[in-house]
Structures are given as structure tokens and as C-alpha cells.
Amino acid sequence: MSDNKTHRITLIPGDGIGPEVTQAVLRILEGTGARFEWERYLAGAEAFEIHGEYIPAALYESIARNRVALKGPVTTPIGGGFKSINVTLRKKFDLFANFRPVRALPGLDSKWPGVDLIIVRENTEGEYVGLEHEVVPGVVESIKVISEKGSTRIARFAFDYARKHGRKKIHSIHKANIMKLSDGLFLRCARNVAEEFPDIQYGEHLIDNTCMQLVMNPFQYDTLLLENLYGDIVSDLCAGLVGGLGLVPGANLGTECAIFEAVHGSAPDIAGKNLANPTALLQSAILMLRHLDEIAAADRVQAALEKVYTARQSLTRDVGGSAGTSEFADAVLAAMS
Ligand code: NAI
């Protein structure tokens, strides 16, 4: 544990189920003994109503200063409206690595008990650069950007992580049979980096086949390396393998800053009903604790979480229980004491 230092963290509760799951996670974090000072900000439509900006300047400054943020989901309008807050923040702070560990929790009736996958998604390029325009009425062009620099650094991140954490195998997931230049470059960069890591097995699969293989037998994979859009889709698919979006954590990592957030969105269908599962954000907070070198606190929350799942009591509705968001948080807190 880092000699009881107070960590100043930027907090974006988000909207939809964001404030509920954030509240639950903050209560649990307060119970770890680690000390935090939260700088809380709105983002998205709510921020615009109050500050006239979707991302207030003070929020940018806070992340730049603190270098660590915990973030709930923020709604992005579909087919128009403002640009995704998530994509904007990732780009602004060059958070090039989207790291999503997908692990089956004990005691859960998931489709694939024992799944333990690492998803490494490139977070700043691909189709998400947002370069779209109408060429002529009825024809729209959307540009996908893949660079040697971006592809090499995400491949190196994946291999470094694998070596450091004893992972054995990395698959690059692509569609280079069709997107020969862009996905071809991504693959070439990954192959070059793979040569520096002879201790890690390296393979390549087409994205469409990968989706089928994951559903049929996820155990053939260990770490998946993907471009932005493929990573976005495949990480939701993998969440489905282990019990759903309420469970899977994420971290957006750059060389300067890190933003920890769940894989899921704002879930408007269950927002405000005390139904959301805070596990995904809690597991993101555990990743944050490890990043802050609060290892004992991280282990404590992890153990309590696994205890609650193993007991199969106080679980939320999405994983077959009947507890609310706050009752689940109570159970994790009780398991910590
Ligand atoms: P979603 O992830 O919000 O919901 C998909 C399904 O999963 C829904 O049935 C929802 O009830 C369920 N679900 C999600 N999180 C859950 C949780 N913690 N506990 C229990 N059930 C949960 O995806 P959707 O509906 O496609 O997107 C809604 C909004 O969220 C959109 O505006 C989208 O742009 C935004 N979004 C934001 C993200 C972020 O802030 N990082 C990431 C993904 C989507």
C-alpha cells in the first residue's frame, strides 16, 4: 500500500445508470482504507445544459492535473448530435490502449465458466477518427485511419503486458483479406513487434471467424489485439460469454493519463431504478487501485467481490439475482469487513 497517501482523482459519474453505479463504487472504495479526494464533473448533455460545453474546460484541466480519472458511462446521441465524450477524451489525452480483461466470476452461471481473456483495443484510430462527409446527396464517405505508429504502439502494449503478466498467446484480429492496406498495415506492425517477443505465441484470425470461434470455444484464445471498431464489438461479445455487460471492466491508458471505465453504456432502459450492476465499474476501480499501487486495497475489494458472487446472494437482476444496486454494494462492503 502506498503509505496512506491521498489520491486526487477526477470523477465523471456520467448519466443514465452512471450516477447509481458510481455511488455504489465510491462507497466500497471508501471502505478500503485507501484515501481519495474526488474532483467531480458532469460531461455530455447535462454538462452542456449547465456549462454550455459538453466537456467543461475545468474537466480537461482536472484530468491533465490528476492523470487518473474514474468515469461512468455517458450517453452519445445516435445518428447526429454531439461527438462521443468517450472518444473525445480518449483522443484528447492520447489514451491509445483500451484494456479490457474479461474474466468469469466464480459462482456465476455464465456461458463459459473459467474464461480469462485479455482484450487490447487500439483506442484512437480506425473508423473512430470521426472523418465522415457527404460526397454528394445520398453518398457518404467515412474514413478509416490506420497508422504505423498507432498500430506499433498498441501491439507493443499488448506484448509488453503479456510478457509482464505471464500470458502465453496473442492473436491479431483483422479483415486484411478485404481491407488489404489498412488492416494489412496493422498486421505488419503486429508481426514486427511479435518478432521481438519469441516467448509469446503469435497468431492471426479474421474478425468474422473470431466471433464464431469465441462463441464456440473461447478457451483457444488468451490475448486479443484489435483495431478500434473490432475491439469495441468483440469486447461486448466477450462480456456476453461471462455474464453480460454489468461485469466487464475497462481502462483507457496513455503514457500520461489513465481513465478507468466500464465497458457498458448508460443503459437508459434500467436507469434510475436501482437495477444496474455496479460490478463492471467496481472492477474498473480495482484496475485503478492497482494503477495507483494500492495493491492491498485492490486485493481486498477483489476478494470481497468474489465472495459475494460465490455466495450467490445479493446479486443484481442481470446475473440472476434480485438485489438492487445499493444492496449489492452493501454486500461487498460487508464481505470486506
Ligand atoms: P448499454 O451498454 O448501455 O446497454 C446494453 C444492455 O446491457 C442494456 O440492456 C442494459 O440494460 C444492459 N446493461 C448495461 N450495463 C449494465 C449494468 N451495469 N447492469 C445491468 N445491465 C446493464 O448499451 P446501449 O444501450 O447500446 O447504449 C446506451 C448509451 O450508452 C448510448 O448512448 C451509447 O452511446 C452509450 N455508451 C457509452 C459508453 C461509455 O460511456 N463508455 C460505452 C457504450 C455505450
Tab-separated table of C-alpha atoms and ligand atoms in Angstrom:
chain	number	residue	atom	x	y	z
A	1	MET	CA	0.000	0.000	0.000
A	2	SER	CA	1.265	3.492	-0.832
A	3	ASP	CA	1.912	4.954	2.680
A	4	ASN	CA	-1.669	6.185	3.071
A	5	LYS	CA	-1.324	8.948	0.525
A	6	THR	CA	-4.485	10.770	-0.573
A	7	HIS	CA	-5.147	10.214	-4.280
A	8	ARG	CA	-6.770	13.101	-6.078
A	9	ILE	CA	-8.929	11.554	-8.812
A	10	THR	CA	-11.159	13.122	-11.448
A	11	LEU	CA	-14.631	11.629	-11.204
A	12	ILE	CA	-17.175	11.638	-14.031
A	13	PRO	CA	-20.293	9.857	-12.766
A	14	GLY	CA	-21.845	10.118	-16.256
A	15	ASP	CA	-25.577	9.782	-16.932
A	16	GLY	CA	-28.190	7.023	-17.202
A	17	ILE	CA	-27.066	4.321	-14.732
A	18	GLY	CA	-23.732	6.147	-14.305
A	19	PRO	CA	-24.553	8.033	-11.065
A	20	GLU	CA	-26.051	4.903	-9.421
A	21	VAL	CA	-23.124	2.597	-10.145
A	22	THR	CA	-20.647	5.360	-9.295
A	23	GLN	CA	-22.308	5.947	-5.926
A	24	ALA	CA	-22.101	2.220	-5.140
A	25	VAL	CA	-18.436	2.040	-6.146
A	26	LEU	CA	-17.456	5.131	-4.153
A	27	ARG	CA	-18.996	3.639	-1.014
A	28	ILE	CA	-16.972	0.463	-1.499
A	29	LEU	CA	-13.756	2.372	-2.227
A	30	GLU	CA	-14.222	4.420	0.950
A	31	GLY	CA	-14.318	1.101	2.815
A	32	THR	CA	-10.881	0.006	1.573
A	33	GLY	CA	-8.886	2.344	3.754
A	34	ALA	CA	-7.271	3.958	0.690
A	35	ARG	CA	-7.745	7.724	0.703
A	36	PHE	CA	-9.259	9.693	-2.147
A	37	GLU	CA	-10.163	13.242	-2.948
A	38	TRP	CA	-12.666	13.232	-5.781
A	39	GLU	CA	-12.957	16.082	-8.277
A	40	ARG	CA	-16.439	15.531	-9.658
A	41	TYR	CA	-17.534	16.752	-13.120
A	42	LEU	CA	-20.501	16.468	-15.433
A	43	ALA	CA	-19.962	15.577	-19.085
A	44	GLY	CA	-22.236	15.301	-22.115
A	45	ALA	CA	-25.776	16.664	-22.381
A	46	GLU	CA	-26.031	17.524	-18.654
A	47	ALA	CA	-22.769	19.472	-18.759
A	48	PHE	CA	-23.990	21.365	-21.812
A	49	GLU	CA	-27.183	22.428	-20.040
A	50	ILE	CA	-25.248	23.869	-17.114
A	51	HIS	CA	-21.888	24.966	-18.528
A	52	GLY	CA	-22.672	25.395	-22.242
A	53	GLU	CA	-19.920	22.866	-23.023
A	54	TYR	CA	-20.154	19.099	-23.461
A	55	ILE	CA	-16.761	18.699	-21.826
A	56	PRO	CA	-16.129	21.656	-19.489
A	57	ALA	CA	-12.633	23.146	-19.717
A	58	ALA	CA	-12.235	22.507	-15.981
A	59	LEU	CA	-12.749	18.775	-16.595
A	60	TYR	CA	-9.923	18.674	-19.129
A	61	GLU	CA	-7.708	20.578	-16.673
A	62	SER	CA	-8.612	18.227	-13.832
A	63	ILE	CA	-7.653	15.097	-15.823
A	64	ALA	CA	-4.430	16.715	-17.032
A	65	ARG	CA	-3.550	17.618	-13.432
A	66	ASN	CA	-4.583	14.381	-11.689
A	67	ARG	CA	-3.658	11.990	-14.519
A	68	VAL	CA	-6.203	9.481	-13.272
A	69	ALA	CA	-9.976	9.512	-13.744
A	70	LEU	CA	-12.832	7.171	-12.875
A	71	LYS	CA	-15.685	7.503	-15.309
A	72	GLY	CA	-19.265	6.307	-15.582
A	73	PRO	CA	-20.985	5.934	-18.954
A	74	VAL	CA	-22.083	8.980	-20.925
A	75	THR	CA	-24.911	8.831	-23.471
A	76	THR	CA	-23.967	9.586	-27.078
A	77	PRO	CA	-26.773	10.663	-29.423
A	78	ILE	CA	-27.323	8.297	-32.361
A	79	GLY	CA	-27.081	9.444	-35.983
A	80	GLY	CA	-26.405	13.105	-35.137
A	81	GLY	CA	-25.853	15.444	-32.212
A	82	PHE	CA	-22.614	15.929	-30.332
A	83	LYS	CA	-19.498	13.832	-30.709
A	84	SER	CA	-18.947	10.971	-28.246
A	85	ILE	CA	-17.493	12.253	-24.969
A	86	ASN	CA	-15.646	8.957	-24.560
A	87	VAL	CA	-13.978	9.114	-27.963
A	88	THR	CA	-13.140	12.804	-27.432
A	89	LEU	CA	-11.462	12.200	-24.068
A	90	ARG	CA	-9.504	9.205	-25.384
A	91	LYS	CA	-8.252	11.290	-28.285
A	92	LYS	CA	-7.527	14.415	-26.242
A	93	PHE	CA	-5.323	12.540	-23.738
A	94	ASP	CA	-3.949	10.117	-26.331
A	95	LEU	CA	-5.256	7.134	-24.350
A	96	PHE	CA	-4.211	4.763	-27.096
A	97	ALA	CA	-4.672	1.482	-25.230
A	98	ASN	CA	-8.115	0.255	-24.304
A	99	PHE	CA	-7.509	-2.616	-21.925
A	100	ARG	CA	-10.432	-4.925	-21.141
A	101	PRO	CA	-9.864	-8.061	-19.114
A	102	VAL	CA	-12.777	-10.498	-19.444
A	103	ARG	CA	-12.832	-12.996	-16.622
A	104	ALA	CA	-15.663	-15.228	-15.457
A	105	LEU	CA	-16.500	-14.554	-11.821
A	106	PRO	CA	-16.783	-17.585	-9.542
A	107	GLY	CA	-20.260	-18.870	-8.752
A	108	LEU	CA	-21.884	-17.289	-11.763
A	109	ASP	CA	-23.896	-19.291	-14.297
A	110	SER	CA	-22.100	-17.775	-17.236
A	111	LYS	CA	-21.991	-19.439	-20.643
A	112	TRP	CA	-18.291	-20.181	-20.229
A	113	PRO	CA	-17.111	-20.565	-16.623
A	114	GLY	CA	-13.357	-20.154	-16.382
A	115	VAL	CA	-12.978	-17.761	-19.316
A	116	ASP	CA	-9.980	-15.480	-18.847
A	117	LEU	CA	-9.336	-13.241	-21.844
A	118	ILE	CA	-7.451	-10.004	-22.300
A	119	ILE	CA	-8.718	-7.610	-24.954
A	120	VAL	CA	-6.342	-4.921	-26.141
A	121	ARG	CA	-8.121	-2.453	-28.390
A	122	GLU	CA	-6.477	0.412	-30.275
A	123	ASN	CA	-8.325	3.428	-28.955
A	124	THR	CA	-7.560	6.466	-31.118
A	125	GLU	CA	-7.652	5.463	-34.796
A	126	GLY	CA	-9.662	3.319	-37.210
A	127	GLU	CA	-13.218	4.348	-38.064
A	128	TYR	CA	-13.439	6.317	-34.804
A	129	VAL	CA	-11.395	9.267	-36.063
A	130	GLY	CA	-14.806	10.704	-36.999
A	131	LEU	CA	-13.877	11.749	-40.552
A	132	GLU	CA	-17.204	11.470	-42.331
A	133	HIS	CA	-18.712	13.645	-45.013
A	134	GLU	CA	-21.418	13.621	-47.624
A	135	VAL	CA	-19.738	13.419	-51.037
A	136	VAL	CA	-22.963	14.086	-52.957
A	137	PRO	CA	-26.527	13.718	-51.665
A	138	GLY	CA	-27.087	10.038	-50.975
A	139	VAL	CA	-23.391	9.146	-50.772
A	140	VAL	CA	-21.377	9.368	-47.558
A	141	GLU	CA	-17.685	8.715	-47.136
A	142	SER	CA	-16.295	7.558	-43.793
A	143	ILE	CA	-12.530	7.392	-43.473
A	144	LYS	CA	-10.685	4.739	-41.524
A	145	VAL	CA	-7.206	5.766	-40.430
A	146	ILE	CA	-4.569	3.184	-39.529
A	147	SER	CA	-1.015	4.363	-38.912
A	148	GLU	CA	2.274	2.549	-38.432
A	149	LYS	CA	2.883	4.491	-35.226
A	150	GLY	CA	-0.571	3.758	-33.786
A	151	SER	CA	-0.502	0.086	-34.750
A	152	THR	CA	3.026	-0.493	-33.489
A	153	ARG	CA	2.455	1.092	-30.103
A	154	ILE	CA	-0.747	-0.854	-29.411
A	155	ALA	CA	0.941	-4.096	-30.484
A	156	ARG	CA	3.883	-3.309	-28.210
A	157	PHE	CA	1.469	-2.572	-25.345
A	158	ALA	CA	-0.173	-5.993	-25.823
A	159	PHE	CA	3.119	-7.889	-25.980
A	160	ASP	CA	4.620	-5.997	-23.034
A	161	TYR	CA	1.510	-6.725	-20.982
A	162	ALA	CA	1.555	-10.405	-21.986
A	163	ARG	CA	5.190	-10.840	-21.026
A	164	LYS	CA	4.825	-8.986	-17.743
A	165	HIS	CA	1.706	-10.932	-16.701
A	166	GLY	CA	2.621	-14.402	-17.902
A	167	ARG	CA	0.161	-14.528	-20.790
A	168	LYS	CA	1.184	-17.010	-23.451
A	169	LYS	CA	-0.531	-16.160	-26.696
A	170	ILE	CA	-1.645	-13.134	-28.733
A	171	HIS	CA	-3.945	-13.148	-31.752
A	172	SER	CA	-4.249	-10.136	-34.029
A	173	ILE	CA	-7.845	-9.902	-35.220
A	174	HIS	CA	-8.314	-8.351	-38.660
A	175	LYS	CA	-10.051	-8.232	-42.025
A	176	ALA	CA	-6.940	-7.804	-44.173
A	177	ASN	CA	-8.365	-10.031	-46.903
A	178	ILE	CA	-10.732	-7.144	-47.720
A	179	MET	CA	-9.054	-4.080	-46.178
A	180	LYS	CA	-5.704	-5.012	-47.576
A	181	LEU	CA	-3.933	-1.718	-46.975
A	182	SER	CA	-5.297	-0.603	-43.602
A	183	ASP	CA	-5.661	-3.938	-41.839
A	184	GLY	CA	-2.613	-5.128	-43.755
A	185	LEU	CA	-0.544	-2.357	-42.127
A	186	PHE	CA	-1.971	-3.189	-38.687
A	187	LEU	CA	-0.906	-6.814	-39.178
A	188	ARG	CA	2.565	-5.957	-40.472
A	189	CYS	CA	3.210	-3.798	-37.408
A	190	ALA	CA	1.966	-6.544	-35.076
A	191	ARG	CA	4.202	-9.119	-36.818
A	192	ASN	CA	7.233	-6.849	-36.459
A	193	VAL	CA	6.604	-6.417	-32.742
A	194	ALA	CA	5.905	-10.165	-32.359
A	195	GLU	CA	9.435	-10.886	-33.594
A	196	GLU	CA	10.798	-9.093	-30.522
A	197	PHE	CA	8.791	-11.462	-28.274
A	198	PRO	CA	9.686	-15.041	-29.211
A	199	ASP	CA	8.409	-16.192	-25.807
A	200	ILE	CA	4.811	-15.218	-26.746
A	201	GLN	CA	2.954	-17.291	-29.356
A	202	TYR	CA	1.534	-15.132	-32.113
A	203	GLY	CA	-1.423	-15.872	-34.398
A	204	GLU	CA	-3.847	-14.054	-36.702
A	205	HIS	CA	-7.563	-14.639	-37.272
A	206	LEU	CA	-10.159	-12.906	-39.415
A	207	ILE	CA	-12.669	-10.909	-37.367
A	208	ASP	CA	-15.762	-12.747	-38.617
A	209	ASN	CA	-14.309	-16.179	-37.896
A	210	THR	CA	-13.102	-14.921	-34.500
A	211	CYS	CA	-16.650	-14.007	-33.434
A	212	MET	CA	-17.804	-17.559	-34.228
A	213	GLN	CA	-14.739	-19.144	-32.580
A	214	LEU	CA	-15.244	-17.072	-29.409
A	215	VAL	CA	-18.823	-18.231	-29.050
A	216	MET	CA	-17.923	-21.897	-29.792
A	217	ASN	CA	-14.688	-22.183	-27.801
A	218	PRO	CA	-13.250	-19.055	-26.154
A	219	PHE	CA	-10.526	-21.094	-24.432
A	220	GLN	CA	-8.481	-21.215	-27.623
A	221	TYR	CA	-7.694	-17.513	-27.104
A	222	ASP	CA	-5.634	-15.718	-24.470
A	223	THR	CA	-4.986	-12.110	-25.526
A	224	LEU	CA	-6.720	-10.448	-28.476
A	225	LEU	CA	-5.185	-7.463	-30.253
A	226	LEU	CA	-7.695	-5.443	-32.256
A	227	GLU	CA	-8.279	-2.198	-34.090
A	228	ASN	CA	-10.723	0.260	-32.564
A	229	LEU	CA	-14.068	-0.820	-34.087
A	230	TYR	CA	-13.348	-4.558	-33.931
A	231	GLY	CA	-12.279	-4.177	-30.304
A	232	ASP	CA	-15.442	-2.285	-29.424
A	233	ILE	CA	-17.658	-5.018	-30.847
A	234	VAL	CA	-15.646	-8.031	-29.708
A	235	SER	CA	-15.396	-6.781	-26.131
A	236	ASP	CA	-19.210	-6.675	-25.851
A	237	LEU	CA	-19.348	-10.174	-27.346
A	238	CYS	CA	-16.815	-11.375	-24.768
A	239	ALA	CA	-18.799	-9.697	-21.974
A	240	GLY	CA	-21.686	-11.916	-23.079
A	241	LEU	CA	-19.513	-15.010	-22.589
A	242	VAL	CA	-19.022	-14.288	-18.899
A	243	GLY	CA	-22.433	-12.992	-17.847
A	244	GLY	CA	-23.020	-9.657	-19.552
A	245	LEU	CA	-22.078	-6.016	-19.689
A	246	GLY	CA	-22.710	-5.463	-15.996
A	247	LEU	CA	-19.476	-7.282	-15.203
A	248	VAL	CA	-16.646	-6.315	-17.505
A	249	PRO	CA	-14.168	-3.543	-16.643
A	250	GLY	CA	-12.008	-1.328	-18.800
A	251	ALA	CA	-9.102	1.071	-18.711
A	252	ASN	CA	-8.091	3.699	-21.246
A	253	LEU	CA	-4.353	4.065	-20.915
A	254	GLY	CA	-1.868	6.540	-22.358
A	255	THR	CA	1.661	7.498	-21.447
A	256	GLU	CA	0.487	10.416	-19.261
A	257	CYS	CA	-3.081	9.736	-18.128
A	258	ALA	CA	-5.473	6.877	-17.462
A	259	ILE	CA	-9.281	6.825	-17.443
A	260	PHE	CA	-10.954	3.804	-15.872
A	261	GLU	CA	-14.475	2.995	-17.029
A	262	ALA	CA	-16.770	0.012	-17.520
A	263	VAL	CA	-17.313	-1.434	-20.987
A	264	HIS	CA	-21.059	-0.832	-20.807
A	265	GLY	CA	-23.037	2.280	-21.737
A	266	SER	CA	-25.604	4.370	-19.889
A	267	ALA	CA	-28.314	1.641	-20.103
A	268	PRO	CA	-31.309	4.018	-20.340
A	269	ASP	CA	-33.681	1.013	-20.122
A	270	ILE	CA	-32.813	0.446	-16.448
A	271	ALA	CA	-31.573	3.897	-15.371
A	272	GLY	CA	-32.832	5.345	-12.091
A	273	LYS	CA	-34.379	2.044	-10.939
A	274	ASN	CA	-31.644	0.718	-8.620
A	275	LEU	CA	-31.298	-2.245	-11.012
A	276	ALA	CA	-27.843	-1.662	-12.509
A	277	ASN	CA	-24.994	-3.966	-11.648
A	278	PRO	CA	-22.058	-1.892	-10.359
A	279	THR	CA	-19.597	-4.809	-10.770
A	280	ALA	CA	-18.204	-3.568	-14.082
A	281	LEU	CA	-17.359	-0.142	-12.685
A	282	LEU	CA	-16.141	-1.729	-9.457
A	283	GLN	CA	-13.773	-3.975	-11.397
A	284	SER	CA	-12.610	-0.889	-13.322
A	285	ALA	CA	-11.957	0.754	-9.945
A	286	ILE	CA	-9.911	-2.308	-8.926
A	287	LEU	CA	-7.789	-1.767	-12.040
A	288	MET	CA	-7.454	1.861	-10.940
A	289	LEU	CA	-6.343	0.835	-7.439
A	290	ARG	CA	-3.620	-1.367	-8.960
A	291	HIS	CA	-2.564	1.511	-11.222
A	292	LEU	CA	-2.274	3.696	-8.102
A	293	ASP	CA	-0.218	0.970	-6.421
A	294	GLU	CA	-2.954	0.422	-3.826
A	295	ILE	CA	-2.456	-3.320	-4.163
A	296	ALA	CA	-3.782	-4.328	-0.730
A	297	ALA	CA	-6.961	-2.309	-1.277
A	298	ALA	CA	-7.395	-3.801	-4.757
A	299	ASP	CA	-6.953	-7.343	-3.432
A	300	ARG	CA	-9.407	-6.656	-0.633
A	301	VAL	CA	-12.167	-5.462	-2.947
A	302	GLN	CA	-11.461	-8.299	-5.397
A	303	ALA	CA	-11.717	-10.916	-2.642
A	304	ALA	CA	-14.946	-9.385	-1.298
A	305	LEU	CA	-16.434	-9.267	-4.787
A	306	GLU	CA	-15.617	-12.918	-5.407
A	307	LYS	CA	-17.029	-13.852	-2.001
A	308	VAL	CA	-20.343	-12.173	-2.830
A	309	TYR	CA	-20.527	-13.919	-6.209
A	310	THR	CA	-19.551	-17.284	-4.748
A	311	ALA	CA	-22.304	-16.965	-2.104
A	312	ARG	CA	-24.743	-16.118	-4.941
A	313	GLN	CA	-26.646	-13.865	-2.593
A	314	SER	CA	-27.241	-10.146	-3.052
A	315	LEU	CA	-26.620	-10.360	-6.804
A	316	THR	CA	-28.347	-7.994	-9.213
A	317	ARG	CA	-31.053	-8.968	-11.663
A	318	ASP	CA	-28.849	-9.119	-14.778
A	319	VAL	CA	-26.931	-12.055	-13.265
A	320	GLY	CA	-29.946	-13.896	-11.902
A	321	GLY	CA	-30.334	-12.231	-8.506
A	322	SER	CA	-32.953	-9.889	-7.114
A	323	ALA	CA	-30.850	-7.336	-5.206
A	324	GLY	CA	-30.675	-3.680	-6.153
A	325	THR	CA	-27.512	-1.720	-6.935
A	326	SER	CA	-27.233	-0.437	-3.366
A	327	GLU	CA	-27.903	-3.847	-1.724
A	328	PHE	CA	-25.154	-5.370	-3.833
A	329	ALA	CA	-22.764	-2.632	-2.664
A	330	ASP	CA	-23.818	-3.308	0.959
A	331	ALA	CA	-22.952	-6.994	0.481
A	332	VAL	CA	-19.494	-6.231	-0.928
A	333	LEU	CA	-18.834	-3.822	1.950
A	334	ALA	CA	-19.942	-6.447	4.454
A	335	ALA	CA	-17.670	-9.044	2.793
A	336	MET	CA	-14.723	-6.643	3.200
A	337	SER	CA	-15.078	-6.304	6.919
B	1	NAI	P1	-25.569	-0.290	-22.852
B	1	NAI	O1	-24.258	-0.920	-22.521
B	1	NAI	O2	-25.915	0.963	-22.152
B	1	NAI	O3	-26.750	-1.368	-22.589
B	1	NAI	C1	-26.844	-2.595	-23.304
B	1	NAI	C2	-27.678	-3.581	-22.474
B	1	NAI	O4	-26.905	-4.002	-21.342
B	1	NAI	C3	-28.958	-2.975	-21.899
B	1	NAI	O5	-29.969	-3.961	-21.909
B	1	NAI	C4	-28.599	-2.613	-20.470
B	1	NAI	O6	-29.680	-2.630	-19.581
B	1	NAI	C5	-27.575	-3.707	-20.120
B	1	NAI	N1	-26.582	-3.201	-19.170
B	1	NAI	C6	-25.541	-2.360	-19.442
B	1	NAI	N2	-24.873	-2.085	-18.338
B	1	NAI	C7	-25.475	-2.758	-17.330
B	1	NAI	C8	-25.236	-2.860	-15.932
B	1	NAI	N3	-24.220	-2.220	-15.343
B	1	NAI	N4	-26.067	-3.628	-15.195
B	1	NAI	C9	-27.078	-4.298	-15.763
B	1	NAI	N5	-27.356	-4.234	-17.085
B	1	NAI	C10	-26.563	-3.475	-17.871
B	1	NAI	O7	-25.568	-0.093	-24.416
B	1	NAI	P2	-26.570	0.754	-25.348
B	1	NAI	O8	-27.968	0.626	-24.864
B	1	NAI	O9	-26.231	0.302	-26.699
B	1	NAI	O10	-26.072	2.254	-25.199
B	1	NAI	C11	-26.713	3.233	-24.382
B	1	NAI	C12	-25.921	4.534	-24.429
B	1	NAI	O11	-24.647	4.366	-23.820
B	1	NAI	C13	-25.656	5.054	-25.850
B	1	NAI	O12	-25.891	6.439	-25.850
B	1	NAI	C14	-24.182	4.775	-26.077
B	1	NAI	O13	-23.596	5.689	-26.935
B	1	NAI	C15	-23.647	4.937	-24.651
B	1	NAI	N6	-22.382	4.233	-24.421
B	1	NAI	C16	-21.463	4.841	-23.614
B	1	NAI	C17	-20.295	4.216	-23.318
B	1	NAI	C18	-19.329	4.918	-22.418
B	1	NAI	O14	-19.659	5.937	-21.832
B	1	NAI	N7	-18.116	4.422	-22.270
B	1	NAI	C19	-19.970	2.873	-23.825
B	1	NAI	C20	-21.041	2.275	-24.602
B	1	NAI	C21	-22.192	2.948	-24.906
